[in-house]
PDB file of C-alpha atoms in Angstrom:
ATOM      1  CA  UNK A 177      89.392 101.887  64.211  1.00  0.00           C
ATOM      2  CA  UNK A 178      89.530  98.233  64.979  1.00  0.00           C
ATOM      3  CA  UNK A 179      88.804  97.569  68.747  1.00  0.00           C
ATOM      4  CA  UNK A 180      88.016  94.576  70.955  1.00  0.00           C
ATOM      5  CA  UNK A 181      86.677  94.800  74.282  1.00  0.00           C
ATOM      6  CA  UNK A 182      87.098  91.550  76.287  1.00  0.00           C
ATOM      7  CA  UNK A 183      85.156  91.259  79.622  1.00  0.00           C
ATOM      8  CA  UNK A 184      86.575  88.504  81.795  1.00  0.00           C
ATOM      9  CA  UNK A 185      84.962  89.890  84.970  1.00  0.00           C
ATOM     10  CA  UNK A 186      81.721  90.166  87.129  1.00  0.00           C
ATOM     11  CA  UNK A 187      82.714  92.772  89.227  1.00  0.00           C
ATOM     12  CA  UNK A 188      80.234  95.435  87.570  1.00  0.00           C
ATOM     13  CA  UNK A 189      78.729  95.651  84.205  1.00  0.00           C
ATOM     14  CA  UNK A 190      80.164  97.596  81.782  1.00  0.00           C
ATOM     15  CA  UNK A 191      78.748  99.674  79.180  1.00  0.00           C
ATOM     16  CA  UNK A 192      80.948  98.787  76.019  1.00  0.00           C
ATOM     17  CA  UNK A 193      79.379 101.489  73.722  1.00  0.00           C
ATOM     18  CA  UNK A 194      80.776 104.287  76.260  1.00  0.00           C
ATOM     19  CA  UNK A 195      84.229 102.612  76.484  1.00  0.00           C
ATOM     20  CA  UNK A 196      84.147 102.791  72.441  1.00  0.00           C
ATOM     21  CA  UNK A 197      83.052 106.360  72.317  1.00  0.00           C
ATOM     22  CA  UNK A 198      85.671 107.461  74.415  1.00  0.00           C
ATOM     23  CA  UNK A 199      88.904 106.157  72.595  1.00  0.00           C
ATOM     24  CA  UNK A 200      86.935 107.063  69.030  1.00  0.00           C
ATOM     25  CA  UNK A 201      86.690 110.823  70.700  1.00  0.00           C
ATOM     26  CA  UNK A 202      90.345 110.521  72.205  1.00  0.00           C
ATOM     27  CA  UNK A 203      91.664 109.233  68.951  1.00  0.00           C
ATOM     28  CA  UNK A 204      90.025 112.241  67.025  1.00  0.00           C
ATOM     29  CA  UNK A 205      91.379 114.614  68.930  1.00  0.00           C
ATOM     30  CA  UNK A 206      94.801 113.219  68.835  1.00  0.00           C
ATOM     31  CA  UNK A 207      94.326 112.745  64.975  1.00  0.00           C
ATOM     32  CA  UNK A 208      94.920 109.335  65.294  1.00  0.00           C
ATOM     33  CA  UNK A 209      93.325 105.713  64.370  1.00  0.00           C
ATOM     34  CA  UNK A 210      94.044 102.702  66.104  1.00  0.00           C
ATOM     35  CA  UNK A 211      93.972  98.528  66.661  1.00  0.00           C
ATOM     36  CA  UNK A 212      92.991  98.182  70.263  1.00  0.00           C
ATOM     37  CA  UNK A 213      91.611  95.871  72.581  1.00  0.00           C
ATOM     38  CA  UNK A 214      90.644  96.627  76.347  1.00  0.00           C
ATOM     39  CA  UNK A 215      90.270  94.029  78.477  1.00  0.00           C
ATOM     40  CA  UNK A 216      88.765  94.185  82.112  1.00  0.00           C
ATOM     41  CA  UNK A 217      89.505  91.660  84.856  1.00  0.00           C
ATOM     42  CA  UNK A 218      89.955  91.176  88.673  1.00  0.00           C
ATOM     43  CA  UNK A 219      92.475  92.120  90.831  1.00  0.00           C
ATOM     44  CA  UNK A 220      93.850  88.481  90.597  1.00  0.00           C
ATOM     45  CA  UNK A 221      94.342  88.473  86.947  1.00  0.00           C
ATOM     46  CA  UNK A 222      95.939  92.159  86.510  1.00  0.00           C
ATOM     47  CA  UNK A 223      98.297  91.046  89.386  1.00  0.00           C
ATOM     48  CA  UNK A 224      99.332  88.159  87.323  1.00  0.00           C
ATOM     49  CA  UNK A 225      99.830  90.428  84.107  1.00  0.00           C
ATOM     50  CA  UNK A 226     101.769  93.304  86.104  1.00  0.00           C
ATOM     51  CA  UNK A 227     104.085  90.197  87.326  1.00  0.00           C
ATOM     52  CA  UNK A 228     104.888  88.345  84.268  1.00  0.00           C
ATOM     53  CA  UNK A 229     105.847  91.787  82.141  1.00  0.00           C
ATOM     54  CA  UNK A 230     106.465  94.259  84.303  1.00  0.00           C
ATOM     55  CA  UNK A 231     107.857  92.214  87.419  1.00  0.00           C
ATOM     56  CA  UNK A 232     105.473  94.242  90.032  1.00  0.00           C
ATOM     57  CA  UNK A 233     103.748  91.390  92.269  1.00  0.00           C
ATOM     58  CA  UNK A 234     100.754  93.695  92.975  1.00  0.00           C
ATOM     59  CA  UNK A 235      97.317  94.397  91.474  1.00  0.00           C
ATOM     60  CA  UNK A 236      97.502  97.868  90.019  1.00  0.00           C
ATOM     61  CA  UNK A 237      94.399  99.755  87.859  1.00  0.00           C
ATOM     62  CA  UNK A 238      95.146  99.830  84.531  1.00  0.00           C
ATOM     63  CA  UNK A 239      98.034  98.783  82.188  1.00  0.00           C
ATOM     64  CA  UNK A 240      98.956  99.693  78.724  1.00  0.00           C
ATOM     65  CA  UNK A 241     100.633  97.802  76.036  1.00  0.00           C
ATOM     66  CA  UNK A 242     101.805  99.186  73.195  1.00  0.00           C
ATOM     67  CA  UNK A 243     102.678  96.787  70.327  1.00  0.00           C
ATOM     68  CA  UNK A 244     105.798  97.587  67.563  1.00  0.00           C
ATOM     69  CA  UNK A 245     104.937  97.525  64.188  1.00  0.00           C
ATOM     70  CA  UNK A 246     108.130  95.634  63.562  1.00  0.00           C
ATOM     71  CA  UNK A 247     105.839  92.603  64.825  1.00  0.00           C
ATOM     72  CA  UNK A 248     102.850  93.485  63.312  1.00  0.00           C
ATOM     73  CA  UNK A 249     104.420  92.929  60.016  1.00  0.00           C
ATOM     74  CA  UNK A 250     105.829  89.694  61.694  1.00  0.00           C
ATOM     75  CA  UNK A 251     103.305  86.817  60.456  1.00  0.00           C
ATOM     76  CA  UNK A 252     103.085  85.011  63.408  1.00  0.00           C
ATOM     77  CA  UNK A 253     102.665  88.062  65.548  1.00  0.00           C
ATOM     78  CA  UNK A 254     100.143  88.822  63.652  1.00  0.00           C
ATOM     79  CA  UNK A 255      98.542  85.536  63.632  1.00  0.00           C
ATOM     80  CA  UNK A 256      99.218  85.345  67.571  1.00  0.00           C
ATOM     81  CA  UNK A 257      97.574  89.373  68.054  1.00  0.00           C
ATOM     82  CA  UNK A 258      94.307  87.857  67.968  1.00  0.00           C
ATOM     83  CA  UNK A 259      95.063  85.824  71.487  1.00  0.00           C
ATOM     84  CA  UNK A 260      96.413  88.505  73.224  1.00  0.00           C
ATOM     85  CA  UNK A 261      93.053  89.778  74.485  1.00  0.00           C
ATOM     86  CA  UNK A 262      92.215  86.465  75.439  1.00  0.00           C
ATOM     87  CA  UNK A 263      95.114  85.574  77.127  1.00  0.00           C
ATOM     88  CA  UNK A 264      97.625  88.028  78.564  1.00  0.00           C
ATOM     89  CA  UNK A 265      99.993  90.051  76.327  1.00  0.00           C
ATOM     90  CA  UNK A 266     103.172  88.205  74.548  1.00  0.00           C
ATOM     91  CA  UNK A 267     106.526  89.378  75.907  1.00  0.00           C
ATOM     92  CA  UNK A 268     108.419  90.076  72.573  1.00  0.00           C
ATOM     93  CA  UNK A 269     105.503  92.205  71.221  1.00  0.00           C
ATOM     94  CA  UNK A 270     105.190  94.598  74.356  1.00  0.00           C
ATOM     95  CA  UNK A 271     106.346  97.898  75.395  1.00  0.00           C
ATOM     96  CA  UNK A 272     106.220  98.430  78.584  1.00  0.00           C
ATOM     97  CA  UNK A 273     105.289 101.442  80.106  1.00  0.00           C
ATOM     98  CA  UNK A 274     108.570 103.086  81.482  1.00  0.00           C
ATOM     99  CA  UNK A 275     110.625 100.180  79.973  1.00  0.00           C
ATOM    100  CA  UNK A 276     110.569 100.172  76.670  1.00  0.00           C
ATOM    101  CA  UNK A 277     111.701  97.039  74.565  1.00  0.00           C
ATOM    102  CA  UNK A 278     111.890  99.538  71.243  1.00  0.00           C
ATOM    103  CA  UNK A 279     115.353  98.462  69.764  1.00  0.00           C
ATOM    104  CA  UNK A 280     116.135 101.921  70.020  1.00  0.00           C
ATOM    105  CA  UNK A 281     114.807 105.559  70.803  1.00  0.00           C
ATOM    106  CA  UNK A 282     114.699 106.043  66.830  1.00  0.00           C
ATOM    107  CA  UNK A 283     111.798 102.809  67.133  1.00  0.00           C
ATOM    108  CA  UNK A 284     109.871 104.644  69.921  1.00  0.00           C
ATOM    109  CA  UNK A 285     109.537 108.379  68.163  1.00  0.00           C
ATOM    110  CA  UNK A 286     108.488 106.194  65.217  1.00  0.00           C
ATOM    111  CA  UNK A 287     106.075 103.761  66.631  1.00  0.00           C
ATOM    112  CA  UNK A 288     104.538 107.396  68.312  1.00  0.00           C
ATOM    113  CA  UNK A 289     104.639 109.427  64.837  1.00  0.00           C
ATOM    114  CA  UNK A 290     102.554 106.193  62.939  1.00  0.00           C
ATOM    115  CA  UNK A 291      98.682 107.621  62.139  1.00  0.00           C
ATOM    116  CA  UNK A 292      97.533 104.127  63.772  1.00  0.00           C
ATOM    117  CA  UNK A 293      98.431 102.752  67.089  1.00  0.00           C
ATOM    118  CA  UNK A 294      98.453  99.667  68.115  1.00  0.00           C
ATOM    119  CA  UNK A 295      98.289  97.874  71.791  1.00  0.00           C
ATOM    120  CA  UNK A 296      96.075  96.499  74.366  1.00  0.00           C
ATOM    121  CA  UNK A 297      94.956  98.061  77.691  1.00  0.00           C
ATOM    122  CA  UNK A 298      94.581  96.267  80.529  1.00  0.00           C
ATOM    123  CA  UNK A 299      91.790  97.245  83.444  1.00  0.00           C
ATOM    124  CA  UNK A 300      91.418  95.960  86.742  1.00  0.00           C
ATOM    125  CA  UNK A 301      86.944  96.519  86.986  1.00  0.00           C
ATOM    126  CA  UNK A 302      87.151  94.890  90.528  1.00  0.00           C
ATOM    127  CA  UNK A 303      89.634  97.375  91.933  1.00  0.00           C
ATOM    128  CA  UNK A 304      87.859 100.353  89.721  1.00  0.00           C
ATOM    129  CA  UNK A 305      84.691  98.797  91.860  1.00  0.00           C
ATOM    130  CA  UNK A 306      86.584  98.954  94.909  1.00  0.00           C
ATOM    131  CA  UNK A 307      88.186 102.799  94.568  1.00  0.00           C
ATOM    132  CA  UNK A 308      84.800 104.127  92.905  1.00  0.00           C
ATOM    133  CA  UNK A 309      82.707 102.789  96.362  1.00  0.00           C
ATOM    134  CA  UNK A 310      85.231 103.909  98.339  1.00  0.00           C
ATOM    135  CA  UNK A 311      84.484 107.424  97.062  1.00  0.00           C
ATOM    136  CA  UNK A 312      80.811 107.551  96.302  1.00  0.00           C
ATOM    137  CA  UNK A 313      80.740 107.902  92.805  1.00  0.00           C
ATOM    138  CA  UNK A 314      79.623 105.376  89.902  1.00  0.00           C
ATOM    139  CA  UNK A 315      82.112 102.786  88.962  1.00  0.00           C
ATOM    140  CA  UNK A 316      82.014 103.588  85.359  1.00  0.00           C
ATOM    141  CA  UNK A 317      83.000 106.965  86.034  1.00  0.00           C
ATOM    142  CA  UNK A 318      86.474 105.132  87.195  1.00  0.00           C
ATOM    143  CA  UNK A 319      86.668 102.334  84.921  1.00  0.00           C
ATOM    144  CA  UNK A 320      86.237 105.236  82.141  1.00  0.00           C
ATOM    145  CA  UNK A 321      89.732 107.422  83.807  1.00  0.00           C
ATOM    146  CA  UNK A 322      91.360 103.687  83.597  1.00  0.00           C
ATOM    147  CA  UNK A 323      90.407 103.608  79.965  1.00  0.00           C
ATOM    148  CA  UNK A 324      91.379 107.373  79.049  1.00  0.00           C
ATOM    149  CA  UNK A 325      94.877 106.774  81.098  1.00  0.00           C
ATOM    150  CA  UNK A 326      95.950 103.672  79.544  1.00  0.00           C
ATOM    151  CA  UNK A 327      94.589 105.253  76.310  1.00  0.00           C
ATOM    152  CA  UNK A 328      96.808 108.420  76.236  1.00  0.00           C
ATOM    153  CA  UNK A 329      99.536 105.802  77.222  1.00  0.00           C
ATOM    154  CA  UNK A 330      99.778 104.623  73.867  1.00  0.00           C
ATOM    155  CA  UNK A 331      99.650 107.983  72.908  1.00  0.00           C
ATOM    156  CA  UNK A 332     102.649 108.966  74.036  1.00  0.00           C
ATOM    157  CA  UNK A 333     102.029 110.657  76.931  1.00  0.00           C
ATOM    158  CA  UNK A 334     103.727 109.855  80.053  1.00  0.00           C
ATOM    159  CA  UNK A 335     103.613 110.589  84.202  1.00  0.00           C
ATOM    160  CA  UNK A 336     106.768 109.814  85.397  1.00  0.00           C
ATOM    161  CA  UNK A 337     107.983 112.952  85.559  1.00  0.00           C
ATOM    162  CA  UNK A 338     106.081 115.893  86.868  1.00  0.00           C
ATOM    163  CA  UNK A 339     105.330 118.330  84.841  1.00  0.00           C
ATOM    164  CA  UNK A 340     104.664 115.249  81.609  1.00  0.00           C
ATOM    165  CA  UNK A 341     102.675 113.898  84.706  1.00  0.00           C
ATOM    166  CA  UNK A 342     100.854 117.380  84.908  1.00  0.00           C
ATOM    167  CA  UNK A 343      99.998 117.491  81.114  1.00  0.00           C
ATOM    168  CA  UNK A 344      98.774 113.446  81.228  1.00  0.00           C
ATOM    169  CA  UNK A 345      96.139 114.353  84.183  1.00  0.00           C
ATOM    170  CA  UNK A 346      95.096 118.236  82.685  1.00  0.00           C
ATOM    171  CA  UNK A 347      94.312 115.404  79.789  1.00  0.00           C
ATOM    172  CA  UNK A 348      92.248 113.228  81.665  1.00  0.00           C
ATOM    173  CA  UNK A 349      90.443 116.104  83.988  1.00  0.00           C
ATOM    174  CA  UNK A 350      89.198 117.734  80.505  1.00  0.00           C
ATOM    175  CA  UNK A 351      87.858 114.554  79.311  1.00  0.00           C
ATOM    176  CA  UNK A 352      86.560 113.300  81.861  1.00  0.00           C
ATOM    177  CA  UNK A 353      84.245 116.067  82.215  1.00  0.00           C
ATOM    178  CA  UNK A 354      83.614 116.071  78.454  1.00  0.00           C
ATOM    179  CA  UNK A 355      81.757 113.015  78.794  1.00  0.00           C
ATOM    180  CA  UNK A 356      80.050 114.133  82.065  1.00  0.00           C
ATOM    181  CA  UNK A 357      82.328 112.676  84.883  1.00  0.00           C
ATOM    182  CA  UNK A 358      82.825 115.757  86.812  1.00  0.00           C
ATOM    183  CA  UNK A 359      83.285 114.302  90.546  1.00  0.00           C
ATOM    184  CA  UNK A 360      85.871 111.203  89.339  1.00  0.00           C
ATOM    185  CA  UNK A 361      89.278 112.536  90.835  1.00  0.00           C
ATOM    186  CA  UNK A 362      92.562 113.216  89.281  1.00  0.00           C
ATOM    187  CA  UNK A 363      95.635 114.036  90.945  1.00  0.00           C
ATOM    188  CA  UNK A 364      97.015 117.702  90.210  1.00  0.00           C
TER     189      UNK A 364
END
């Protein structure tokens, strides 16, 4: 496993050796390795990433980016991969969640089938903050559901439709309570 955790926030400190163990015990169990990096902002910077790829004008939670391997083998993607994390994610290297920029369905199935995965999750900490106060529980609890959501994004798993929805948050419940986060809600 190859991860990078990037922390361009001061909303709340965050325990990076808990954010590791979680994807290394997600990726296990999903018999998987991967090239990550997570990034946590604010509000403000996850609004501007939702904008410029996924054309939403809000601040949302968390966002997943899974890159192709077509691109990986690309040179300059590669060479370019390394900013990502610093930056914001690079429009011809990113699927988007629900919109796909696979060439085709064929690209997707495979991209999902490779052992490693590749992408970049995006977290908002300050609105993790916000949501975890609101409810009286620790903000790591949340910021850890961000990471575990985004996570099983890149998986392959998906909640657009309800009963893939169901199966995403069963996910999430389990783990969450795995590592001890029994009161951070999930919707049903």
């Amino acid at each position: 496993m190859n991860l990078e955790i990037i922390n361009l926030q001061k909303f709340c400190p965050v325990d990076e050796s808990k954010i590791k163990k979680v994807i290394k015990t997600v990726l296990r169990d999903e018999k998987k390795d991967a090239e990550l990096c997570v990034t946590l902002m604010d509000n403000k910077g996850i609004k501007k990433v939702n904008k410029n790829f996924l054309k939403h004008n809000y601040a949302t939670d968390v966002l997943s980016f899974a890159y192709h391997e077509a691109s990986r083998k690309n040179k300059v993607a590669q060479q370019s991969q390394h900013k990502i994390c610093r930056s914001v994610p690079l429009q011809k290297e990113v699927e988007k969640p629900g919109k796909t920029c696979f060439r085709s369905h064929d690209d997707e199935k495979k991209f999902l089938q490779e052992k490693t995965i590749t992408g970049e999750i995006v977290i908002s900490a300050e609105m993790a903050a916000e949501v975890a106060q609101e409810n009286g529980y620790p903000v790591e609890g949340e910021i850890v559901l961000y990471v575990i959501h985004g996570l099983l994004h890149l998986l392959g798993y998906d909640d657009k439709k309800k009963s893939a929805a169901k199966k995403m948050h069963l996910k999430e419940k389990e783990l969450l309570e795995r590592f001890g986060y029994h009161n951070i809600p999930v919707p049903d």
